[in-house]
XYZ file of N, CA, C and O in Angstrom:
616
model
N 10.485 9.621 -1.491
C 11.619 8.861 -1.969
C 12.393 8.295 -0.768
O 12.843 7.161 -0.813
N 12.512 9.103 0.275
C 13.231 8.660 1.471
C 12.542 7.438 2.092
O 13.205 6.495 2.519
N 11.223 7.436 2.130
C 10.480 6.307 2.697
C 10.730 5.043 1.882
O 10.917 3.964 2.455
N 10.726 5.151 0.565
C 10.969 3.987 -0.293
C 12.381 3.456 -0.072
O 12.582 2.237 0.012
N 13.351 4.345 0.049
C 14.732 3.910 0.285
C 14.862 3.196 1.632
O 15.523 2.165 1.729
N 14.235 3.748 2.664
C 14.258 3.099 3.980
C 13.577 1.740 3.919
O 14.092 0.760 4.472
N 12.439 1.672 3.255
C 11.688 0.425 3.142
C 12.496 -0.633 2.396
O 12.540 -1.796 2.794
N 13.140 -0.235 1.318
C 13.947 -1.183 0.544
C 15.159 -1.681 1.328
O 15.533 -2.846 1.218
N 15.745 -0.805 2.133
C 16.960 -1.209 2.848
C 16.674 -1.957 4.146
O 17.415 -2.863 4.504
N 15.609 -1.590 4.844
C 15.359 -2.207 6.153
C 14.022 -2.930 6.263
O 13.774 -3.603 7.257
N 13.158 -2.754 5.272
C 11.828 -3.364 5.346
C 10.856 -2.579 6.198
O 9.758 -3.051 6.478
N 11.246 -1.384 6.619
C 10.380 -0.547 7.457
C 10.489 0.909 7.042
O 11.510 1.344 6.524
N 9.412 1.638 7.299
C 9.404 3.084 7.112
C 9.413 3.689 8.511
O 8.489 3.453 9.295
N 10.461 4.436 8.856
C 10.579 4.957 10.223
C 9.411 5.868 10.609
O 9.000 6.727 9.829
N 8.917 5.679 11.826
C 7.827 6.518 12.321
C 8.247 7.982 12.422
O 7.413 8.873 12.274
N 9.531 8.230 12.662
C 10.009 9.614 12.724
C 9.834 10.300 11.369
O 9.470 11.484 11.301
N 10.050 9.567 10.304
C 9.850 10.108 8.959
C 8.368 10.386 8.709
O 8.002 11.417 8.141
N 7.519 9.482 9.159
C 6.060 9.663 9.029
C 5.627 10.892 9.830
O 4.870 11.740 9.333
N 6.088 10.996 11.059
C 5.712 12.137 11.914
C 6.169 13.454 11.301
O 5.408 14.442 11.291
N 7.386 13.477 10.779
C 7.890 14.701 10.141
C 7.033 15.054 8.927
O 6.689 16.227 8.719
N 6.661 14.056 8.139
C 5.817 14.297 6.968
C 4.444 14.812 7.347
O 3.910 15.727 6.706
N 3.864 14.242 8.387
C 2.548 14.716 8.836
C 2.626 16.157 9.323
O 1.755 16.972 9.004
N 3.675 16.461 10.077
C 3.851 17.831 10.561
C 4.017 18.826 9.421
O 3.417 19.910 9.427
N 4.807 18.450 8.428
C 5.003 19.336 7.272
C 3.721 19.474 6.458
O 3.403 20.564 5.980
N 2.982 18.374 6.309
C 1.732 18.437 5.561
C 0.724 19.358 6.227
O 0.083 20.185 5.562
N 0.581 19.239 7.546
C -0.339 20.108 8.278
C 0.107 21.560 8.174
O -0.719 22.450 7.910
N 1.387 21.804 8.331
C 1.917 23.167 8.233
C 1.643 23.764 6.854
O 1.207 24.918 6.744
N 1.882 22.986 5.813
C 1.636 23.474 4.442
C 0.161 23.785 4.218
O -0.176 24.817 3.630
N -0.711 22.896 4.690
C -2.147 23.112 4.482
C -2.637 24.364 5.215
O -3.428 25.132 4.671
N -2.170 24.557 6.438
C -2.575 25.748 7.198
C -2.009 27.002 6.544
O -2.697 28.027 6.446
N -0.777 26.929 6.058
C -0.167 28.090 5.388
C -0.919 28.442 4.107
O -1.093 29.618 3.785
N -1.410 27.430 3.394
C -2.112 27.672 2.130
C -3.582 28.043 2.310
O -4.111 28.882 1.584
N -4.257 27.414 3.289
C -5.708 27.557 3.390
C -6.196 28.122 4.711
O -7.397 28.179 4.950
N -5.291 28.441 5.596
C -5.709 28.917 6.911
C -6.285 27.768 7.718
O -5.897 26.614 7.564
N -7.248 28.091 8.571
C -7.835 27.083 9.458
C -8.534 25.970 8.672
O -8.599 24.830 9.113
N -9.065 26.280 7.479
C -9.685 25.242 6.645
C -8.663 24.211 6.175
O -9.022 23.088 5.839
N -7.394 24.574 6.191
C -6.338 23.641 5.829
C -6.290 22.437 6.755
O -5.906 21.349 6.345
N -6.701 22.644 8.015
C -6.725 21.530 8.971
C -7.735 20.480 8.510
O -7.454 19.276 8.537
N -8.901 20.920 8.064
C -9.930 19.994 7.581
C -9.463 19.303 6.305
O -9.622 18.083 6.155
N -8.876 20.061 5.406
C -8.330 19.523 4.156
C -7.259 18.469 4.475
O -7.248 17.377 3.905
N -6.367 18.791 5.419
C -5.306 17.884 5.846
C -5.896 16.605 6.435
O -5.506 15.495 6.057
N -6.833 16.755 7.376
C -7.414 15.582 8.031
C -8.164 14.691 7.053
O -8.076 13.459 7.125
N -8.897 15.298 6.128
C -9.618 14.505 5.126
C -8.671 13.682 4.262
O -8.885 12.495 4.031
N -7.610 14.313 3.802
C -6.637 13.612 2.974
C -5.856 12.576 3.743
O -5.511 11.518 3.223
N -5.595 12.861 5.015
C -4.823 11.946 5.834
C -5.637 10.713 6.230
O -5.117 9.600 6.252
N -6.908 10.892 6.515
C -7.739 9.774 6.974
C -8.220 8.867 5.843
O -8.460 7.679 6.070
N -8.353 9.399 4.654
C -8.884 8.611 3.531
C -8.101 7.322 3.277
O -8.717 6.252 3.182
N -6.772 7.347 3.183
C -6.043 6.088 2.942
C -6.268 5.044 4.034
O -6.410 3.854 3.742
N -6.309 5.488 5.288
C -6.513 4.542 6.385
C -7.890 3.886 6.285
O -8.031 2.674 6.496
N -8.893 4.681 5.949
C -10.253 4.140 5.848
C -10.409 3.217 4.641
O -11.022 2.156 4.741
N -9.849 3.619 3.511
C -10.024 2.846 2.275
C -9.158 1.587 2.264
O -9.599 0.516 1.837
N -7.923 1.704 2.734
C -6.987 0.582 2.641
C -6.915 -0.252 3.917
O -6.148 -1.213 3.978
N -7.735 0.094 4.899
C -7.748 -0.658 6.150
C -8.017 -2.135 5.956
O -7.441 -2.979 6.643
N -8.854 -2.488 5.013
C -9.169 -3.911 4.753
C -7.934 -4.655 4.261
O -7.715 -5.812 4.616
N -7.110 -3.992 3.452
C -5.881 -4.641 2.986
C -4.907 -4.851 4.146
O -4.210 -5.862 4.204
N -4.881 -3.913 5.069
C -4.033 -4.064 6.242
C -4.573 -5.181 7.140
O -3.804 -5.973 7.696
N -5.874 -5.254 7.274
C -6.500 -6.282 8.114
C -6.033 -7.675 7.697
O -5.755 -8.525 8.533
N -5.945 -7.916 6.398
C -5.503 -9.216 5.891
C -3.988 -9.275 5.673
O -3.474 -10.214 5.094
N -3.280 -8.247 6.106
C -1.819 -8.149 5.993
C -1.346 -8.237 4.545
O -0.305 -8.789 4.239
N -2.142 -7.659 3.658
C -1.750 -7.567 2.253
C -0.940 -6.302 2.013
O -0.318 -6.154 0.964
N -1.000 -5.391 2.967
C -0.259 -4.132 2.915
C 0.189 -3.832 4.341
O -0.503 -4.181 5.299
N 1.331 -3.212 4.468
C 1.865 -2.928 5.789
C 1.352 -1.620 6.367
O 0.896 -0.734 5.640
N 1.467 -1.496 7.673
C 1.036 -0.271 8.343
C 1.861 0.922 7.874
O 1.339 2.024 7.713
N 3.147 0.703 7.639
C 4.004 1.794 7.166
C 3.564 2.323 5.814
O 3.647 3.532 5.550
N 3.076 1.428 4.960
C 2.603 1.851 3.642
C 1.352 2.714 3.758
O 1.216 3.725 3.068
N 0.456 2.327 4.644
C -0.756 3.128 4.859
C -0.378 4.476 5.476
O -0.889 5.523 5.064
N 0.530 4.460 6.445
C 0.961 5.724 7.065
C 1.617 6.629 6.023
O 1.402 7.843 6.042
N 2.393 6.048 5.121
C 3.011 6.834 4.054
C 1.941 7.472 3.172
O 2.023 8.658 2.833
N 0.924 6.717 2.808
C -0.171 7.278 2.007
C -0.949 8.330 2.796
O -1.454 9.295 2.212
N -1.043 8.171 4.112
C -1.693 9.193 4.947
C -0.905 10.498 4.911
O -1.489 11.580 4.842
N 0.422 10.395 4.947
C 1.259 11.590 4.842
C 1.003 12.290 3.514
O 0.775 13.504 3.462
N 1.026 11.524 2.441
C 0.794 12.107 1.120
C -0.605 12.707 1.024
O -0.793 13.771 0.443
N -1.583 12.007 1.611
C -2.938 12.526 1.624
C -3.053 13.834 2.376
O -3.833 14.711 1.998
N -2.269 13.985 3.440
C -2.259 15.241 4.180
C -1.793 16.400 3.314
O -2.307 17.504 3.405
N -0.826 16.145 2.461
C -0.340 17.168 1.536
C -1.324 17.407 0.394
O -1.516 18.536 -0.037
N -1.941 16.332 -0.099
C -2.757 16.410 -1.321
C -4.234 16.674 -1.074
O -4.953 17.062 -1.995
N -4.731 16.419 0.123
C -6.160 16.533 0.390
C -6.888 15.275 -0.058
O -6.290 14.378 -0.667
N -8.190 15.195 0.217
C -8.943 13.975 -0.084
C -8.929 13.567 -1.563
O -8.689 12.404 -1.882
N -9.189 14.494 -2.453
C -9.221 14.142 -3.885
C -7.836 13.709 -4.366
O -7.697 12.720 -5.090
N -6.816 14.433 -3.940
C -5.455 14.073 -4.327
C -5.031 12.740 -3.734
O -4.338 11.952 -4.374
N -5.457 12.488 -2.495
C -5.141 11.206 -1.846
C -5.774 10.054 -2.615
O -5.140 9.018 -2.829
N -7.029 10.237 -3.035
C -7.715 9.191 -3.803
C -6.979 8.921 -5.115
O -6.751 7.763 -5.489
N -6.593 9.980 -5.804
C -5.861 9.825 -7.059
C -4.522 9.147 -6.858
O -4.125 8.277 -7.640
N -3.826 9.519 -5.811
C -2.517 8.926 -5.521
C -2.663 7.440 -5.171
O -1.872 6.614 -5.618
N -3.690 7.101 -4.386
C -3.917 5.691 -4.032
C -4.217 4.862 -5.270
O -3.680 3.764 -5.432
N -5.090 5.391 -6.137
C -5.428 4.645 -7.359
C -4.203 4.437 -8.238
O -3.971 3.336 -8.750
N -3.411 5.463 -8.390
C -2.194 5.338 -9.205
C -1.200 4.371 -8.557
O -0.562 3.582 -9.248
N -1.088 4.430 -7.247
C -0.177 3.529 -6.529
C -0.632 2.081 -6.652
O 0.186 1.181 -6.865
N -1.935 1.841 -6.505
C -2.463 0.482 -6.651
C -2.285 -0.033 -8.077
O -1.954 -1.208 -8.278
N -2.481 0.836 -9.049
C -2.255 0.446 -10.446
C -0.784 0.087 -10.664
O -0.469 -0.958 -11.249
N 0.116 0.941 -10.166
C 1.553 0.672 -10.297
C 1.920 -0.626 -9.585
O 2.723 -1.420 -10.096
N 1.323 -0.874 -8.418
C 1.594 -2.110 -7.680
C 1.133 -3.328 -8.473
O 1.831 -4.349 -8.511
N -0.025 -3.221 -9.099
C -0.527 -4.323 -9.913
C 0.393 -4.635 -11.083
O 0.725 -5.796 -11.342
N 0.824 -3.593 -11.765
C 1.726 -3.784 -12.907
C 3.055 -4.366 -12.439
O 3.560 -5.339 -13.027
N 3.626 -3.792 -11.373
C 4.893 -4.316 -10.854
C 4.757 -5.757 -10.387
O 5.639 -6.588 -10.630
N 3.657 -6.066 -9.718
C 3.425 -7.439 -9.253
C 3.374 -8.417 -10.416
O 3.988 -9.486 -10.372
N 2.620 -8.054 -11.430
C 2.534 -8.929 -12.612
C 3.898 -9.122 -13.260
O 4.259 -10.241 -13.636
N 4.665 -8.047 -13.377
C 6.002 -8.155 -13.968
C 6.914 -9.049 -13.131
O 7.642 -9.889 -13.676
N 6.879 -8.866 -11.825
C 7.713 -9.681 -10.942
C 7.303 -11.151 -11.035
O 8.153 -12.044 -11.150
N 6.004 -11.409 -10.980
C 5.528 -12.795 -11.042
C 5.850 -13.433 -12.388
O 6.228 -14.602 -12.451
N 5.704 -12.675 -13.445
C 6.016 -13.201 -14.777
C 7.504 -13.505 -14.889
O 7.896 -14.563 -15.359
N 8.327 -12.567 -14.431
C 9.784 -12.747 -14.530
C 10.277 -13.917 -13.679
O 11.198 -14.615 -14.058
N 9.653 -14.120 -12.532
C 10.052 -15.205 -11.633
C 9.298 -16.508 -11.910
O 9.461 -17.476 -11.182
N 8.439 -16.484 -12.909
C 7.665 -17.666 -13.310
C 6.795 -18.206 -12.172
O 6.701 -19.426 -11.978
N 6.162 -17.305 -11.452
C 5.312 -17.719 -10.328
C 3.889 -17.174 -10.449
O 3.129 -17.221 -9.485
N 3.521 -16.684 -11.606
C 2.201 -16.077 -11.775
C 1.090 -17.068 -11.446
O 0.182 -16.774 -10.667
N 1.139 -18.243 -12.023
C 0.108 -19.247 -11.782
C 0.055 -19.645 -10.303
O -1.022 -19.773 -9.715
N 1.231 -19.807 -9.700
C 1.313 -20.187 -8.291
C 0.696 -19.112 -7.397
O -0.028 -19.411 -6.455
N 0.949 -17.835 -7.688
C 0.428 -16.748 -6.879
C -1.085 -16.593 -7.057
O -1.804 -16.296 -6.098
N -1.573 -16.783 -8.276
C -3.021 -16.718 -8.505
C -3.701 -17.850 -7.743
O -4.737 -17.636 -7.104
N -3.132 -19.035 -7.773
C -3.689 -20.170 -7.043
C -3.673 -19.895 -5.529
O -4.646 -20.163 -4.828
N -2.575 -19.304 -5.028
C -2.474 -18.974 -3.602
C -3.575 -17.990 -3.200
O -4.238 -18.168 -2.179
N -3.771 -16.947 -4.025
C -4.804 -15.959 -3.731
C -6.185 -16.607 -3.727
O -6.997 -16.357 -2.832
N -6.461 -17.449 -4.699
C -7.755 -18.117 -4.786
C -7.978 -19.001 -3.552
O -9.060 -18.996 -2.958
N -6.968 -19.758 -3.163
C -7.078 -20.615 -1.979
C -7.288 -19.786 -0.719
O -8.029 -20.185 0.177
N -6.653 -18.624 -0.648
C -6.834 -17.720 0.484
C -8.287 -17.268 0.576
O -8.901 -17.302 1.648
N -8.854 -16.847 -0.539
C -10.243 -16.371 -0.578
C -11.201 -17.497 -0.206
O -12.106 -17.314 0.614
N -11.008 -18.672 -0.781
C -11.886 -19.813 -0.504
C -11.799 -20.212 0.966
O -12.828 -20.447 1.616
N -10.593 -20.264 1.508
C -10.422 -20.642 2.916
C -11.116 -19.640 3.831
O -11.744 -20.025 4.824
N -11.022 -18.363 3.501
C -11.684 -17.349 4.321
C -13.206 -17.488 4.228
O -13.908 -17.392 5.238
N -13.715 -17.733 3.031
C -15.168 -17.880 2.864
C -15.688 -19.109 3.610
O -16.755 -19.066 4.209
N -14.935 -20.176 3.548
C -15.388 -21.410 4.192
C -15.317 -21.342 5.706
O -16.226 -21.795 6.391
N -14.235 -20.784 6.225
C -14.047 -20.784 7.679
C -14.539 -19.503 8.344
O -14.893 -19.514 9.514
N -14.520 -18.396 7.587
C -14.877 -17.115 8.172
C -13.833 -16.625 9.158
O -14.043 -15.659 9.873
N -12.700 -17.322 9.187
C -11.628 -16.964 10.123
C -10.519 -16.233 9.399
O -10.118 -16.594 8.312
N -10.005 -15.225 10.073
C -8.941 -14.397 9.538
C -7.609 -15.109 9.661
O -7.334 -15.787 10.639
N -6.781 -14.947 8.650
C -5.373 -15.325 8.734
C -4.608 -14.358 7.846
O -5.149 -13.817 6.893
N -3.367 -14.150 8.177
C -2.550 -13.211 7.412
C -2.344 -13.738 5.998
O -2.049 -14.916 5.801
N -2.495 -12.854 5.031
C -2.265 -13.235 3.635
C -0.813 -13.642 3.420
O -0.511 -14.480 2.588
N 0.096 -13.043 4.172
C 1.523 -13.325 3.994
C 1.983 -14.581 4.725
O 3.133 -14.980 4.589
N 1.089 -15.213 5.464
C 1.438 -16.439 6.178
C 1.843 -17.515 5.170
O 1.072 -17.883 4.290
N 3.055 -17.976 5.280
C 3.527 -19.023 4.384
C 4.005 -18.538 3.022
O 4.305 -19.341 2.155
N 4.050 -17.230 2.819
C 4.506 -16.687 1.538
C 6.030 -16.602 1.549
O 6.620 -16.099 2.501
N 6.635 -17.097 0.491
C 8.087 -17.052 0.387
C 8.556 -15.607 0.248
O 7.857 -14.767 -0.294
N 9.735 -15.330 0.714
C 10.294 -13.979 0.695
C 10.383 -13.424 -0.731
O 10.147 -12.251 -0.958
N 10.698 -14.263 -1.702
C 10.839 -13.793 -3.083
C 9.518 -13.362 -3.704
O 9.494 -12.703 -4.736
N 8.404 -13.712 -3.072
C 7.087 -13.352 -3.609
C 6.571 -12.033 -3.037
O 5.471 -11.610 -3.348
N 7.363 -11.372 -2.199
C 6.960 -10.111 -1.577
C 7.698 -8.955 -2.241
O 8.761 -9.144 -2.831
N 7.134 -7.758 -2.122
C 7.850 -6.557 -2.548
C 7.366 -5.369 -1.731
O 6.311 -5.418 -1.118
N 8.177 -4.328 -1.711
C 7.881 -3.127 -0.926
C 6.838 -2.275 -1.645
O 7.081 -1.799 -2.750
N 5.698 -2.066 -1.001
C 4.633 -1.269 -1.593
C 5.004 0.213 -1.666
O 4.404 0.975 -2.412
N 6.017 0.615 -0.906
C 6.424 2.017 -0.943
C 6.950 2.410 -2.325
O 6.881 3.586 -2.697
N 7.452 1.451 -3.082
C 7.928 1.754 -4.441
C 6.755 2.141 -5.349
O 6.814 3.180 -6.012
N 5.663 1.357 -5.394
C 4.509 1.824 -6.165
C 3.916 3.133 -5.638
O 3.394 3.926 -6.415
N 4.010 3.372 -4.332
C 3.536 4.650 -3.781
C 4.394 5.781 -4.341
O 3.868 6.832 -4.729
N 5.692 5.575 -4.412
C 6.581 6.574 -5.003
C 6.212 6.817 -6.469
O 6.114 7.968 -6.907
N 5.963 5.745 -7.194
C 5.543 5.887 -8.595
C 4.223 6.648 -8.669
O 4.033 7.537 -9.498
N 3.287 6.306 -7.761
C 1.981 6.966 -7.745
C 2.079 8.458 -7.474
O 1.412 9.266 -8.140
N 2.914 8.853 -6.526
C 3.023 10.285 -6.225
C 3.741 11.015 -7.339
O 3.377 12.149 -7.704
N 4.757 10.407 -7.915
C 5.439 11.051 -9.055
C 4.480 11.206 -10.235
O 4.492 12.232 -10.929
N 3.635 10.230 -10.439
C 2.611 10.271 -11.495
C 1.637 11.416 -11.209
O 1.239 12.148 -12.117
N 1.245 11.575 -9.948
C 0.331 12.660 -9.569
C 0.960 14.034 -9.816
O 0.255 14.995 -10.163
N 2.246 14.138 -9.603
C 2.912 15.426 -9.708
C 3.269 15.816 -11.144
O 3.671 16.943 -11.371
N 3.128 14.876 -12.069
C 3.463 15.195 -13.460
C 2.261 15.704 -14.219
O 1.163 15.613 -13.859
């Protein structure tokens, strides 16, 4: 919740918060599982970075969002991290659709995404997905991550 609040207020998730979360996650895993907790922690922590790295590559998701999911993965382990990511992505999709519908930009955003894909296929050159995107068309992914973790915990 703290990460989402920081992200909403400043557009960033502080690295100190990420570091504290990673430290607590490792401590909890070792306390619960002994030395095997380190492997459980590392598996859960690395999974989001490996799976969502492509979204970061195209700047569709921020580094802070991936680091936040890595923290959660450290607490939850690999299976829990996968479940949390899926729930977070689902929540992000629903929130995105609602925002686009409410702002009457759904068609415009679908066209932008299609043009992005076509341009990448034709040129094979990378460009940031957020390049040229208006501020009102963006939202903090930490909010769907918060929804995803709360969903996992219920």
